[in-house]
Amino acid sequence: MIMTDLSNTLKNKAILLGLCTDWTNAWGDPDKQGLIDKYLHGIDFCIKHDYPSVEFIKKHFEKELLRKNNIFVDEDIHERNLNHIAVFNGKCSGMLMFDGLSCCDLYARHDSVLTIDCTRMSKVFVNLYDNAKVRIIQKDIASVYVYKHGDNCCVEYEGEVMVRSSNK
């Protein structure tokens, strides 16, 4: 798919899903990195509408570019100190470790199953959707906050972890 076609396809689908006028007018002509930036910046909209689909992402975005931006789709994950935002789509599974002064917002979606080990002074915010499951190990003075968005997601933990259910 030509880049302009990819951008227009995503824009038109987003408009059908209710993309606001401000975002529509500011869309521009982004390259794939620009589209990923939009995805991360509008992650709440994307998750709410399951947009774009796992299949679409896998078909149109290179795995290396996705990984560079902490976006994972149907992958076995073993990562340490991911930063900023990380999104786990489809059937991701594996281990995430955070230590030192690391800080991350995690979005576990679909059927992802993750173990998250947080130590030292790390700070991790975990958002769970769909059927995602996480096991969290908190040690030292690490701060871990879990937000469950739905009744089918599951969290188990050791240590001090704040778990809240979202009404959204």
Tab-separated table of C-alpha atoms in Angstrom:
chain	number	residue	atom	x	y	z
A	1	MET	CA	0.000	0.000	0.000
A	2	ILE	CA	1.357	3.435	-0.921
A	3	MET	CA	2.032	5.645	2.107
A	4	THR	CA	-0.641	8.229	1.187
A	5	ASP	CA	-3.184	5.421	0.747
A	6	LEU	CA	-2.260	3.953	4.145
A	7	SER	CA	-2.636	7.330	5.848
A	8	ASN	CA	-5.962	8.047	4.109
A	9	THR	CA	-7.284	4.559	4.920
A	10	LEU	CA	-6.491	5.043	8.621
A	11	LYS	CA	-7.838	8.607	8.653
A	12	ASN	CA	-11.116	7.672	6.940
A	13	LYS	CA	-11.671	4.724	9.290
A	14	ALA	CA	-10.966	6.958	12.302
A	15	ILE	CA	-13.494	9.518	11.035
A	16	LEU	CA	-16.110	6.763	10.723
A	17	LEU	CA	-15.340	5.815	14.335
A	18	GLY	CA	-15.904	9.409	15.498
A	19	LEU	CA	-12.529	11.130	15.203
A	20	CYS	CA	-13.021	14.730	16.309
A	21	THR	CA	-12.678	17.704	13.951
A	22	ASP	CA	-9.449	18.931	15.577
A	23	TRP	CA	-7.680	15.600	14.985
A	24	THR	CA	-9.174	15.292	11.486
A	25	ASN	CA	-8.001	18.785	10.488
A	26	ALA	CA	-4.530	18.230	11.962
A	27	TRP	CA	-4.021	14.807	10.313
A	28	GLY	CA	-1.649	16.031	7.589
A	29	ASP	CA	0.292	13.528	5.463
A	30	PRO	CA	2.242	11.471	8.025
A	31	ASP	CA	4.725	8.728	7.232
A	32	LYS	CA	4.580	5.416	9.151
A	33	GLN	CA	6.426	6.912	12.132
A	34	GLY	CA	3.946	9.786	12.154
A	35	LEU	CA	1.046	7.322	12.101
A	36	ILE	CA	2.584	5.451	15.031
A	37	ASP	CA	2.986	8.757	16.890
A	38	LYS	CA	-0.726	9.422	16.317
A	39	TYR	CA	-1.564	5.911	17.559
A	40	LEU	CA	0.384	6.399	20.786
A	41	HIS	CA	-0.899	9.934	21.344
A	42	GLY	CA	-4.502	8.807	20.777
A	43	ILE	CA	-4.155	5.411	22.443
A	44	ASP	CA	-7.419	5.749	24.406
A	45	PHE	CA	-9.406	6.314	21.172
A	46	CYS	CA	-7.594	3.429	19.477
A	47	ILE	CA	-8.250	1.013	22.328
A	48	LYS	CA	-11.889	2.077	22.677
A	49	HIS	CA	-12.492	1.283	18.988
A	50	ASP	CA	-9.988	-1.598	18.652
A	51	TYR	CA	-8.463	0.483	15.869
A	52	PRO	CA	-6.535	-0.384	13.866
A	53	SER	CA	-7.004	-4.129	14.118
A	54	VAL	CA	-4.176	-6.490	15.024
A	55	GLU	CA	-4.302	-7.894	11.491
A	56	PHE	CA	-4.056	-4.406	9.961
A	57	ILE	CA	-1.064	-3.479	12.120
A	58	LYS	CA	0.760	-6.720	11.268
A	59	LYS	CA	0.082	-6.284	7.550
A	60	HIS	CA	1.091	-2.633	7.190
A	61	PHE	CA	3.766	-1.922	9.822
A	62	GLU	CA	7.200	-3.511	10.037
A	63	LYS	CA	7.921	-5.382	13.252
A	64	GLU	CA	11.196	-3.471	13.745
A	65	LEU	CA	9.437	-0.086	13.550
A	66	LEU	CA	6.746	-1.250	15.960
A	67	ARG	CA	9.329	-2.601	18.435
A	68	LYS	CA	11.319	0.652	18.218
A	69	ASN	CA	8.144	2.378	19.445
A	70	ASN	CA	7.332	-0.235	22.145
A	71	ILE	CA	4.358	-1.590	20.233
A	72	PHE	CA	4.129	-5.370	20.258
A	73	VAL	CA	1.739	-7.630	18.335
A	74	ASP	CA	1.471	-11.378	18.950
A	75	GLU	CA	5.018	-11.578	20.316
A	76	ASP	CA	7.020	-13.406	22.931
A	77	ILE	CA	8.389	-10.547	25.025
A	78	HIS	CA	11.452	-10.341	27.245
A	79	GLU	CA	12.222	-6.665	27.826
A	80	ARG	CA	13.907	-4.610	30.499
A	81	ASN	CA	13.169	-0.986	31.382
A	82	LEU	CA	10.851	-0.085	28.524
A	83	ASN	CA	10.227	3.622	28.742
A	84	HIS	CA	7.386	6.034	28.099
A	85	ILE	CA	4.503	3.954	26.643
A	86	ALA	CA	4.359	0.261	25.703
A	87	VAL	CA	1.370	-1.406	24.031
A	88	PHE	CA	0.851	-5.182	23.899
A	89	ASN	CA	-1.698	-6.236	21.269
A	90	GLY	CA	-3.043	-9.641	20.311
A	91	LYS	CA	-1.478	-12.626	22.044
A	92	CYS	CA	1.709	-11.232	23.542
A	93	SER	CA	3.331	-13.177	26.362
A	94	GLY	CA	6.496	-12.964	28.383
A	95	MET	CA	8.406	-11.053	31.028
A	96	LEU	CA	8.925	-7.339	31.582
A	97	MET	CA	11.448	-6.125	34.137
A	98	PHE	CA	11.699	-2.623	35.557
A	99	ASP	CA	14.381	-1.424	37.966
A	100	GLY	CA	16.381	1.644	38.828
A	101	LEU	CA	14.523	4.839	37.963
A	102	SER	CA	12.539	3.417	35.056
A	103	CYS	CA	8.988	4.612	34.434
A	104	CYS	CA	6.450	3.256	31.940
A	105	ASP	CA	2.756	3.273	31.022
A	106	LEU	CA	1.781	-0.224	29.853
A	107	TYR	CA	-1.313	-1.153	27.882
A	108	ALA	CA	-1.990	-4.913	27.865
A	109	ARG	CA	-4.788	-5.822	25.464
A	110	HIS	CA	-6.629	-8.676	23.835
A	111	ASP	CA	-5.230	-12.010	25.051
A	112	SER	CA	-1.820	-10.847	26.279
A	113	VAL	CA	-0.333	-12.641	29.296
A	114	LEU	CA	2.603	-10.876	30.968
A	115	THR	CA	4.718	-11.139	34.084
A	116	ILE	CA	5.927	-7.734	35.265
A	117	ASP	CA	8.805	-7.566	37.760
A	118	CYS	CA	9.232	-4.119	39.374
A	119	THR	CA	12.115	-3.398	41.722
A	120	ARG	CA	14.174	-0.582	43.192
A	121	MET	CA	12.642	2.836	42.405
A	122	SER	CA	10.739	1.975	39.232
A	123	LYS	CA	7.244	3.320	38.609
A	124	VAL	CA	4.890	1.357	36.362
A	125	PHE	CA	1.295	2.068	35.365
A	126	VAL	CA	-0.522	-0.956	33.922
A	127	ASN	CA	-3.783	-0.646	31.967
A	128	LEU	CA	-5.573	-3.952	31.360
A	129	TYR	CA	-8.193	-4.505	28.662
A	130	ASP	CA	-10.136	-7.342	27.077
A	131	ASN	CA	-8.824	-10.738	28.295
A	132	ALA	CA	-5.335	-9.578	29.256
A	133	LYS	CA	-3.705	-11.161	32.290
A	134	VAL	CA	-0.738	-9.915	34.284
A	135	ARG	CA	1.247	-11.235	37.195
A	136	ILE	CA	3.099	-8.476	39.015
A	137	ILE	CA	6.013	-8.811	41.383
A	138	GLN	CA	6.700	-5.624	43.340
A	139	LYS	CA	9.809	-5.263	45.516
A	140	ASP	CA	11.800	-2.546	47.250
A	141	ILE	CA	10.123	0.839	46.857
A	142	ALA	CA	8.858	0.294	43.322
A	143	SER	CA	5.435	1.826	42.635
A	144	VAL	CA	2.934	-0.195	40.621
A	145	TYR	CA	-0.560	0.974	39.689
A	146	VAL	CA	-2.987	-1.282	37.829
A	147	TYR	CA	-6.164	-0.066	36.134
A	148	LYS	CA	-8.581	-2.801	35.063
A	149	HIS	CA	-10.808	-1.754	32.172
A	150	GLY	CA	-13.388	-4.539	32.109
A	151	ASP	CA	-14.335	-7.666	33.993
A	152	ASN	CA	-12.445	-10.199	31.867
A	153	CYS	CA	-8.932	-8.923	32.524
A	154	CYS	CA	-7.037	-10.407	35.437
A	155	VAL	CA	-4.255	-9.303	37.773
A	156	GLU	CA	-2.309	-11.326	40.334
A	157	TYR	CA	0.407	-9.744	42.402
A	158	GLU	CA	3.013	-10.043	45.116
A	159	GLY	CA	4.019	-6.997	47.114
A	160	GLU	CA	2.379	-3.590	47.284
A	161	VAL	CA	0.329	-2.975	44.151
A	162	MET	CA	-2.580	-0.562	43.830
A	163	VAL	CA	-5.382	-2.089	41.722
A	164	ARG	CA	-8.391	-0.103	40.583
A	165	SER	CA	-11.276	-0.895	38.271
A	166	SER	CA	-12.206	1.686	35.688
A	167	ASN	CA	-15.810	2.564	34.951
A	168	LYS	CA	-14.961	3.547	31.374
